[in-house]
Every structure is written in C-alpha cells, then in structure tokens.
C-alpha cells in the first residue's frame, strides 16, 4: 500500500511568522487525518520556523530546491546538509519554474537528486510537459527524456527513496487541472518506465503525485485513481482551510 502524500509547495509566499502561524492553524486537522503523509515546502527563510512549529506533529518540512555541491563559492545557494541540519526531511527538485526561469536541466536535476539522497533528504522530483509538447503528441517522449536523464542512472536503492511528481506545465497555476484520465495516463506511463528500469516492485512502491491546479473540489477525484498517490499543491495550499480540506479529501 502506498501512503498518499499531500505536499504544499508555497513557492515565494509566506514569511517565517506566517509559515509558523499556518502550521499552528492546521495542526488539529493534521492530527485527525488517517493515512496521509503531510509535507509542507516553505521558502528558505521560513524553513527553520516551520520545522519548529511542526515539531511533535506529523507535518514534515521540505525545501523547494538545493544545490548539488556540499559547500563552496556558490553565492545564494543552499546545500543538502544545511537543510538536514535545520530539520528538513524533503526537498522539491526540478520544478518546472526552476527549469523555466533558472535554467535547470535534467542534468542538474540528477545531481541534485544525488546530493539530496546522500544527505538523507527525500527528493520530490518534478516532471511534466508543456502545452505545445502535449498538443504535438510528445508527452510520452518528454516524460521519458526527463525520467531517463534525471533518474535513469540511479541505483534501484536510490530510486526507491524518491517521490515523483507529475506536473503538466499547462496545468500549473492556470486553473486548468488535468482530468483524472489525463493524469492517470501519464502516471501509468511513468510507472511503466520505472518498472522497465528498476523492476516491478520498485515501480509498485513508487509514489507519483499529481500537481497542477489541485483544489479541494478536484482532489478526491484524482486520488480515487489507483496510480495517483497524492498531490503537489501550489495555490490551494496557501490557505489553511483549503489545505486542511485537501488533507481530508
Ligand atoms: P498550482 O501549483 O497548484 O498552483 O497549480 C502546483 C505546483 O507548481 O507545484
């Protein structure tokens, strides 16, 4: 049984104080929900406050990015060890906004996965196609390329530690969610790639989250699908009531 993950990606929102107040606001709900893994990814300056606010709860704190080197002259960057040192358990890697605005490639995604795993962080690795790629019928090819170049060289043991997030770029922040059918099809394609490269049991254990305009109103329909193991949620995770509703979906 794969435990579903409800991950909040706060992007460039919320100060440290706002992050702590949010966690306080959802604490009671987080204790009531059954088989859900709860992960919240605040901005870097809010991580420590979020870890402290989440202490003693089931809420786990994720960074939104990291650098692959352990230390050095990389102005503005943050290493995996710096994240574990303050109590982060997860890190989002290869989000499409990082790929689009900050030049991330499948190659850097691969290096970041290795750095995260080495430090004991759980990588939440994002893949997904643009609207043009989907309309040209290239979704499968794009996902395969991202999967192979980002994750193909991992050992089965390393692969077993990551969480995948399918985030079609045309659905992110647009209000245009993939239908459960569309998401399911992409999730199956990704699971087949995992089976072909890492074996059936690795594919069976892999959690694949869906991301892209997830809302309390559409989340249950997505979660009903066998192959959809949770969500990576941006906009609808910013309000405590809305996030609490997602946790209970
Ligand atoms: P959205 O963002 O839920 O606001 O579409 C999802 C994401 O980018 O992870």
mmCIF file of C-alpha atoms and ligand atoms in Angstrom:
data_model
loop_
_atom_site.group_PDB
_atom_site.id
_atom_site.type_symbol
_atom_site.label_atom_id
_atom_site.label_comp_id
_atom_site.label_asym_id
_atom_site.label_seq_id
_atom_site.Cartn_x
_atom_site.Cartn_y
_atom_site.Cartn_z
ATOM 1 C CA UNK A 1 0.000 0.000 0.000
ATOM 2 C CA UNK A 2 1.349 3.397 -0.989
ATOM 3 C CA UNK A 3 0.542 6.094 1.579
ATOM 4 C CA UNK A 4 -0.658 9.214 -0.267
ATOM 5 C CA UNK A 5 1.370 12.396 0.136
ATOM 6 C CA UNK A 6 -0.270 15.807 0.321
ATOM 7 C CA UNK A 7 2.578 18.218 -0.358
ATOM 8 C CA UNK A 8 2.254 22.003 -0.217
ATOM 9 C CA UNK A 9 4.584 23.996 -2.447
ATOM 10 C CA UNK A 10 4.413 27.545 -1.137
ATOM 11 C CA UNK A 11 6.777 28.936 -3.773
ATOM 12 C CA UNK A 12 7.689 32.585 -2.980
ATOM 13 C CA UNK A 13 4.952 33.081 -0.393
ATOM 14 C CA UNK A 14 4.845 33.427 3.403
ATOM 15 C CA UNK A 15 7.373 34.821 5.864
ATOM 16 C CA UNK A 16 8.698 32.755 8.765
ATOM 17 C CA UNK A 17 5.972 34.079 11.084
ATOM 18 C CA UNK A 18 3.238 33.428 8.518
ATOM 19 C CA UNK A 19 4.522 29.899 7.949
ATOM 20 C CA UNK A 20 4.518 29.094 11.672
ATOM 21 C CA UNK A 21 1.010 30.537 12.071
ATOM 22 C CA UNK A 22 -0.249 28.411 9.166
ATOM 23 C CA UNK A 23 1.161 25.231 10.716
ATOM 24 C CA UNK A 24 -0.469 26.106 14.016
ATOM 25 C CA UNK A 25 -3.764 26.612 12.161
ATOM 26 C CA UNK A 26 -3.729 23.153 10.555
ATOM 27 C CA UNK A 27 -2.231 21.269 13.495
ATOM 28 C CA UNK A 28 -5.561 19.863 14.764
ATOM 29 C CA UNK A 29 -6.652 18.693 11.304
ATOM 30 C CA UNK A 30 -3.241 17.171 10.630
ATOM 31 C CA UNK A 31 -3.644 15.021 13.734
ATOM 32 C CA UNK A 32 -7.056 13.755 12.636
ATOM 33 C CA UNK A 33 -6.280 12.670 9.084
ATOM 34 C CA UNK A 34 -5.638 8.990 8.520
ATOM 35 C CA UNK A 35 -3.197 7.580 6.034
ATOM 36 C CA UNK A 36 -1.696 10.742 4.610
ATOM 37 C CA UNK A 37 1.859 11.948 4.607
ATOM 38 C CA UNK A 38 1.850 15.684 5.155
ATOM 39 C CA UNK A 39 4.692 17.707 3.652
ATOM 40 C CA UNK A 40 4.970 21.497 3.519
ATOM 41 C CA UNK A 41 7.593 23.354 1.491
ATOM 42 C CA UNK A 42 8.048 26.961 2.650
ATOM 43 C CA UNK A 43 10.619 29.410 1.267
ATOM 44 C CA UNK A 44 14.197 29.109 2.595
ATOM 45 C CA UNK A 45 13.988 31.861 5.245
ATOM 46 C CA UNK A 46 10.870 30.233 6.745
ATOM 47 C CA UNK A 47 12.181 26.660 6.924
ATOM 48 C CA UNK A 48 13.556 26.809 10.438
ATOM 49 C CA UNK A 49 10.434 28.435 11.885
ATOM 50 C CA UNK A 50 8.311 25.845 10.057
ATOM 51 C CA UNK A 51 10.384 22.956 11.445
ATOM 52 C CA UNK A 52 9.958 24.340 14.952
ATOM 53 C CA UNK A 53 6.221 24.885 14.520
ATOM 54 C CA UNK A 54 5.837 21.344 13.175
ATOM 55 C CA UNK A 55 7.804 19.669 15.973
ATOM 56 C CA UNK A 56 5.768 16.911 17.623
ATOM 57 C CA UNK A 57 3.298 16.786 14.726
ATOM 58 C CA UNK A 58 3.146 14.553 11.638
ATOM 59 C CA UNK A 59 3.913 17.535 9.430
ATOM 60 C CA UNK A 60 7.220 17.207 7.585
ATOM 61 C CA UNK A 61 9.081 20.173 6.162
ATOM 62 C CA UNK A 62 10.553 20.326 2.685
ATOM 63 C CA UNK A 63 12.791 22.818 0.927
ATOM 64 C CA UNK A 64 11.878 23.907 -2.601
ATOM 65 C CA UNK A 65 15.375 23.494 -4.044
ATOM 66 C CA UNK A 66 19.005 22.819 -3.118
ATOM 67 C CA UNK A 67 22.461 22.956 -4.659
ATOM 68 C CA UNK A 68 24.274 19.737 -5.544
ATOM 69 C CA UNK A 69 27.625 20.698 -4.049
ATOM 70 C CA UNK A 70 28.182 20.262 -0.318
ATOM 71 C CA UNK A 71 29.820 23.686 0.093
ATOM 72 C CA UNK A 72 31.809 26.280 -1.796
ATOM 73 C CA UNK A 73 31.712 29.544 -3.705
ATOM 74 C CA UNK A 74 28.089 29.399 -4.909
ATOM 75 C CA UNK A 75 26.607 32.709 -3.895
ATOM 76 C CA UNK A 76 22.942 32.432 -2.998
ATOM 77 C CA UNK A 77 22.844 28.643 -2.906
ATOM 78 C CA UNK A 78 21.922 26.211 -0.128
ATOM 79 C CA UNK A 79 23.330 22.691 0.357
ATOM 80 C CA UNK A 80 21.602 19.465 1.374
ATOM 81 C CA UNK A 81 23.445 19.367 4.701
ATOM 82 C CA UNK A 82 22.245 22.872 5.546
ATOM 83 C CA UNK A 83 18.688 21.633 5.057
ATOM 84 C CA UNK A 84 19.038 18.488 7.149
ATOM 85 C CA UNK A 85 20.858 20.483 9.846
ATOM 86 C CA UNK A 86 17.709 22.516 10.478
ATOM 87 C CA UNK A 87 15.391 19.510 10.323
ATOM 88 C CA UNK A 88 14.098 19.393 6.746
ATOM 89 C CA UNK A 89 13.147 15.910 5.563
ATOM 90 C CA UNK A 90 12.261 16.527 1.911
ATOM 91 C CA UNK A 91 13.300 18.723 -0.996
ATOM 92 C CA UNK A 92 11.494 19.530 -4.239
ATOM 93 C CA UNK A 93 13.770 19.074 -7.254
ATOM 94 C CA UNK A 94 13.312 20.126 -10.870
ATOM 95 C CA UNK A 95 10.080 22.082 -10.506
ATOM 96 C CA UNK A 96 9.095 23.461 -13.907
ATOM 97 C CA UNK A 97 9.508 27.033 -12.618
ATOM 98 C CA UNK A 98 13.129 26.210 -11.714
ATOM 99 C CA UNK A 99 13.588 24.684 -15.158
ATOM 100 C CA UNK A 100 11.962 27.616 -16.957
ATOM 101 C CA UNK A 101 13.284 30.640 -15.045
ATOM 102 C CA UNK A 102 16.521 29.376 -13.527
ATOM 103 C CA UNK A 103 17.996 27.170 -16.204
ATOM 104 C CA UNK A 104 17.608 23.803 -14.502
ATOM 105 C CA UNK A 105 18.134 20.829 -16.753
ATOM 106 C CA UNK A 106 17.691 17.095 -16.374
ATOM 107 C CA UNK A 107 21.431 17.042 -15.707
ATOM 108 C CA UNK A 108 21.204 19.387 -12.713
ATOM 109 C CA UNK A 109 18.106 17.530 -11.545
ATOM 110 C CA UNK A 110 20.182 14.354 -11.495
ATOM 111 C CA UNK A 111 22.994 15.992 -9.489
ATOM 112 C CA UNK A 112 20.503 17.454 -7.034
ATOM 113 C CA UNK A 113 18.829 14.077 -6.508
ATOM 114 C CA UNK A 114 22.201 12.529 -5.683
ATOM 115 C CA UNK A 115 23.054 15.329 -3.235
ATOM 116 C CA UNK A 116 19.662 15.078 -1.532
ATOM 117 C CA UNK A 117 19.855 11.292 -1.158
ATOM 118 C CA UNK A 118 23.409 11.443 0.141
ATOM 119 C CA UNK A 119 22.221 13.771 2.913
ATOM 120 C CA UNK A 120 19.158 11.652 3.704
ATOM 121 C CA UNK A 121 16.574 14.030 2.238
ATOM 122 C CA UNK A 122 13.616 12.618 0.314
ATOM 123 C CA UNK A 123 13.609 14.184 -3.160
ATOM 124 C CA UNK A 124 10.250 15.121 -4.669
ATOM 125 C CA UNK A 125 11.238 15.138 -8.326
ATOM 126 C CA UNK A 126 9.026 17.036 -10.767
ATOM 127 C CA UNK A 127 8.459 16.146 -14.403
ATOM 128 C CA UNK A 128 5.877 17.354 -16.890
ATOM 129 C CA UNK A 129 5.220 18.572 -20.401
ATOM 130 C CA UNK A 130 4.305 21.981 -21.846
ATOM 131 C CA UNK A 131 1.045 22.572 -23.706
ATOM 132 C CA UNK A 132 2.888 22.622 -27.046
ATOM 133 C CA UNK A 133 4.530 19.309 -26.288
ATOM 134 C CA UNK A 134 1.179 17.775 -25.310
ATOM 135 C CA UNK A 135 -0.591 19.131 -28.382
ATOM 136 C CA UNK A 136 2.183 17.803 -30.600
ATOM 137 C CA UNK A 137 1.604 14.361 -29.091
ATOM 138 C CA UNK A 138 5.006 14.365 -27.411
ATOM 139 C CA UNK A 139 4.013 13.941 -23.755
ATOM 140 C CA UNK A 140 5.357 10.380 -23.545
ATOM 141 C CA UNK A 141 8.654 11.295 -25.192
ATOM 142 C CA UNK A 142 9.181 14.313 -22.929
ATOM 143 C CA UNK A 143 8.418 12.335 -19.766
ATOM 144 C CA UNK A 144 10.717 9.546 -20.858
ATOM 145 C CA UNK A 145 13.538 12.011 -21.509
ATOM 146 C CA UNK A 146 13.095 13.681 -18.107
ATOM 147 C CA UNK A 147 12.832 10.321 -16.377
ATOM 148 C CA UNK A 148 15.846 8.770 -18.082
ATOM 149 C CA UNK A 149 18.178 11.773 -17.870
ATOM 150 C CA UNK A 150 17.114 12.767 -14.355
ATOM 151 C CA UNK A 151 16.692 9.366 -12.701
ATOM 152 C CA UNK A 152 17.812 6.608 -15.073
ATOM 153 C CA UNK A 153 21.346 6.389 -13.677
ATOM 154 C CA UNK A 154 20.271 5.938 -10.045
ATOM 155 C CA UNK A 155 20.702 2.596 -8.329
ATOM 156 C CA UNK A 156 17.457 0.769 -7.517
ATOM 157 C CA UNK A 157 18.088 1.523 -3.855
ATOM 158 C CA UNK A 158 18.440 5.250 -4.562
ATOM 159 C CA UNK A 159 15.391 5.233 -6.793
ATOM 160 C CA UNK A 160 13.368 3.587 -4.040
ATOM 161 C CA UNK A 161 13.814 6.661 -1.866
ATOM 162 C CA UNK A 162 12.332 9.275 -4.127
ATOM 163 C CA UNK A 163 8.842 10.573 -4.734
ATOM 164 C CA UNK A 164 7.894 11.581 -8.265
ATOM 165 C CA UNK A 165 5.536 14.439 -9.108
ATOM 166 C CA UNK A 166 3.824 14.620 -12.487
ATOM 167 C CA UNK A 167 3.115 18.294 -13.082
ATOM 168 C CA UNK A 168 1.892 19.172 -16.570
ATOM 169 C CA UNK A 169 3.135 22.736 -17.066
ATOM 170 C CA UNK A 170 -0.106 23.785 -18.757
ATOM 171 C CA UNK A 171 -1.978 22.949 -15.553
ATOM 172 C CA UNK A 172 0.247 24.819 -13.080
ATOM 173 C CA UNK A 173 -1.347 27.968 -11.713
ATOM 174 C CA UNK A 174 -3.742 28.108 -14.652
ATOM 175 C CA UNK A 175 -6.871 26.700 -13.035
ATOM 176 C CA UNK A 176 -6.811 24.078 -15.781
ATOM 177 C CA UNK A 177 -6.351 20.789 -13.914
ATOM 178 C CA UNK A 178 -5.556 17.636 -15.820
ATOM 179 C CA UNK A 179 -8.599 15.381 -15.751
ATOM 180 C CA UNK A 180 -8.138 12.213 -13.694
ATOM 181 C CA UNK A 181 -7.919 10.324 -17.024
ATOM 182 C CA UNK A 182 -5.131 12.518 -18.365
ATOM 183 C CA UNK A 183 -3.194 12.416 -15.098
ATOM 184 C CA UNK A 184 -3.693 8.667 -14.756
ATOM 185 C CA UNK A 185 -2.378 8.035 -18.234
ATOM 186 C CA UNK A 186 0.818 9.998 -17.523
ATOM 187 C CA UNK A 187 1.224 8.293 -14.145
ATOM 188 C CA UNK A 188 0.917 4.863 -15.784
ATOM 189 C CA UNK A 189 3.490 5.823 -18.391
ATOM 190 C CA UNK A 190 5.895 6.919 -15.651
ATOM 191 C CA UNK A 191 5.251 3.775 -13.616
ATOM 192 C CA UNK A 192 5.984 1.629 -16.674
ATOM 193 C CA UNK A 193 9.281 3.472 -17.158
ATOM 194 C CA UNK A 194 10.116 2.793 -13.513
ATOM 195 C CA UNK A 195 9.237 -0.897 -13.969
ATOM 196 C CA UNK A 196 11.357 -1.221 -17.109
ATOM 197 C CA UNK A 197 14.392 0.402 -15.494
ATOM 198 C CA UNK A 198 14.132 -0.589 -11.818
ATOM 199 C CA UNK A 199 11.804 -3.602 -11.756
ATOM 200 C CA UNK A 200 8.172 -4.268 -10.928
ATOM 201 C CA UNK A 201 8.392 -3.997 -7.167
ATOM 202 C CA UNK A 202 10.198 -0.630 -7.336
ATOM 203 C CA UNK A 203 7.503 0.631 -9.705
ATOM 204 C CA UNK A 204 4.768 -0.728 -7.456
ATOM 205 C CA UNK A 205 6.237 1.056 -4.411
ATOM 206 C CA UNK A 206 6.855 4.377 -6.219
ATOM 207 C CA UNK A 207 4.634 7.249 -5.167
ATOM 208 C CA UNK A 208 3.667 9.536 -8.026
ATOM 209 C CA UNK A 209 1.974 12.784 -7.013
ATOM 210 C CA UNK A 210 -0.100 14.874 -9.365
ATOM 211 C CA UNK A 211 0.427 18.647 -9.429
ATOM 212 C CA UNK A 212 -1.272 21.433 -11.383
ATOM 213 C CA UNK A 213 -4.303 23.383 -10.142
ATOM 214 C CA UNK A 214 -5.206 20.808 -7.489
ATOM 215 C CA UNK A 215 -8.082 22.183 -5.387
ATOM 216 C CA UNK A 216 -10.297 20.774 -2.634
ATOM 217 C CA UNK A 217 -13.001 20.322 -5.303
ATOM 218 C CA UNK A 218 -10.971 18.149 -7.669
ATOM 219 C CA UNK A 219 -8.510 16.365 -5.392
ATOM 220 C CA UNK A 220 -10.726 13.460 -4.295
ATOM 221 C CA UNK A 221 -11.453 12.587 -7.938
ATOM 222 C CA UNK A 222 -7.728 12.433 -8.677
ATOM 223 C CA UNK A 223 -6.929 10.434 -5.539
ATOM 224 C CA UNK A 224 -9.521 7.826 -6.428
ATOM 225 C CA UNK A 225 -7.265 6.646 -9.211
ATOM 226 C CA UNK A 226 -5.056 3.727 -8.291
ATOM 227 C CA UNK A 227 -1.998 5.289 -9.875
ATOM 228 C CA UNK A 228 -2.294 8.753 -8.283
ATOM 229 C CA UNK A 229 -0.599 8.796 -4.897
ATOM 230 C CA UNK A 230 -1.231 12.326 -3.699
ATOM 231 C CA UNK A 231 -0.699 15.887 -4.810
ATOM 232 C CA UNK A 232 1.901 18.626 -5.011
ATOM 233 C CA UNK A 233 -0.205 21.704 -4.485
ATOM 234 C CA UNK A 234 0.675 25.360 -5.040
ATOM 235 C CA UNK A 235 -2.107 27.965 -4.912
ATOM 236 C CA UNK A 236 -4.639 25.885 -2.983
ATOM 237 C CA UNK A 237 -2.092 25.093 -0.268
ATOM 238 C CA UNK A 238 -1.647 28.709 0.793
ATOM 239 C CA UNK A 239 -4.846 28.981 2.780
ATOM 240 C CA UNK A 240 -5.094 26.819 5.921
ATOM 241 C CA UNK A 241 -8.752 25.944 5.369
ATOM 242 C CA UNK A 242 -8.138 24.910 1.802
ATOM 243 C CA UNK A 243 -5.060 22.848 2.722
ATOM 244 C CA UNK A 244 -6.956 21.217 5.599
ATOM 245 C CA UNK A 245 -9.698 20.273 3.105
ATOM 246 C CA UNK A 246 -7.056 18.717 0.839
ATOM 247 C CA UNK A 247 -5.707 16.684 3.749
ATOM 248 C CA UNK A 248 -9.189 15.309 4.374
ATOM 249 C CA UNK A 249 -10.004 14.608 0.700
HETATM 250 P P1 LIG B 1 -0.642 25.071 -8.538
HETATM 251 O O1 LIG B 1 0.948 24.754 -8.479
HETATM 252 O O2 LIG B 1 -1.293 24.102 -7.585
HETATM 253 O O3 LIG B 1 -0.750 26.500 -8.080
HETATM 254 O O4 LIG B 1 -1.071 24.857 -9.927
HETATM 255 C C1 LIG B 1 1.419 23.439 -8.395
HETATM 256 C C2 LIG B 1 2.920 23.433 -8.405
HETATM 257 O O5 LIG B 1 3.504 24.250 -9.128
HETATM 258 O O6 LIG B 1 3.560 22.619 -7.712
#
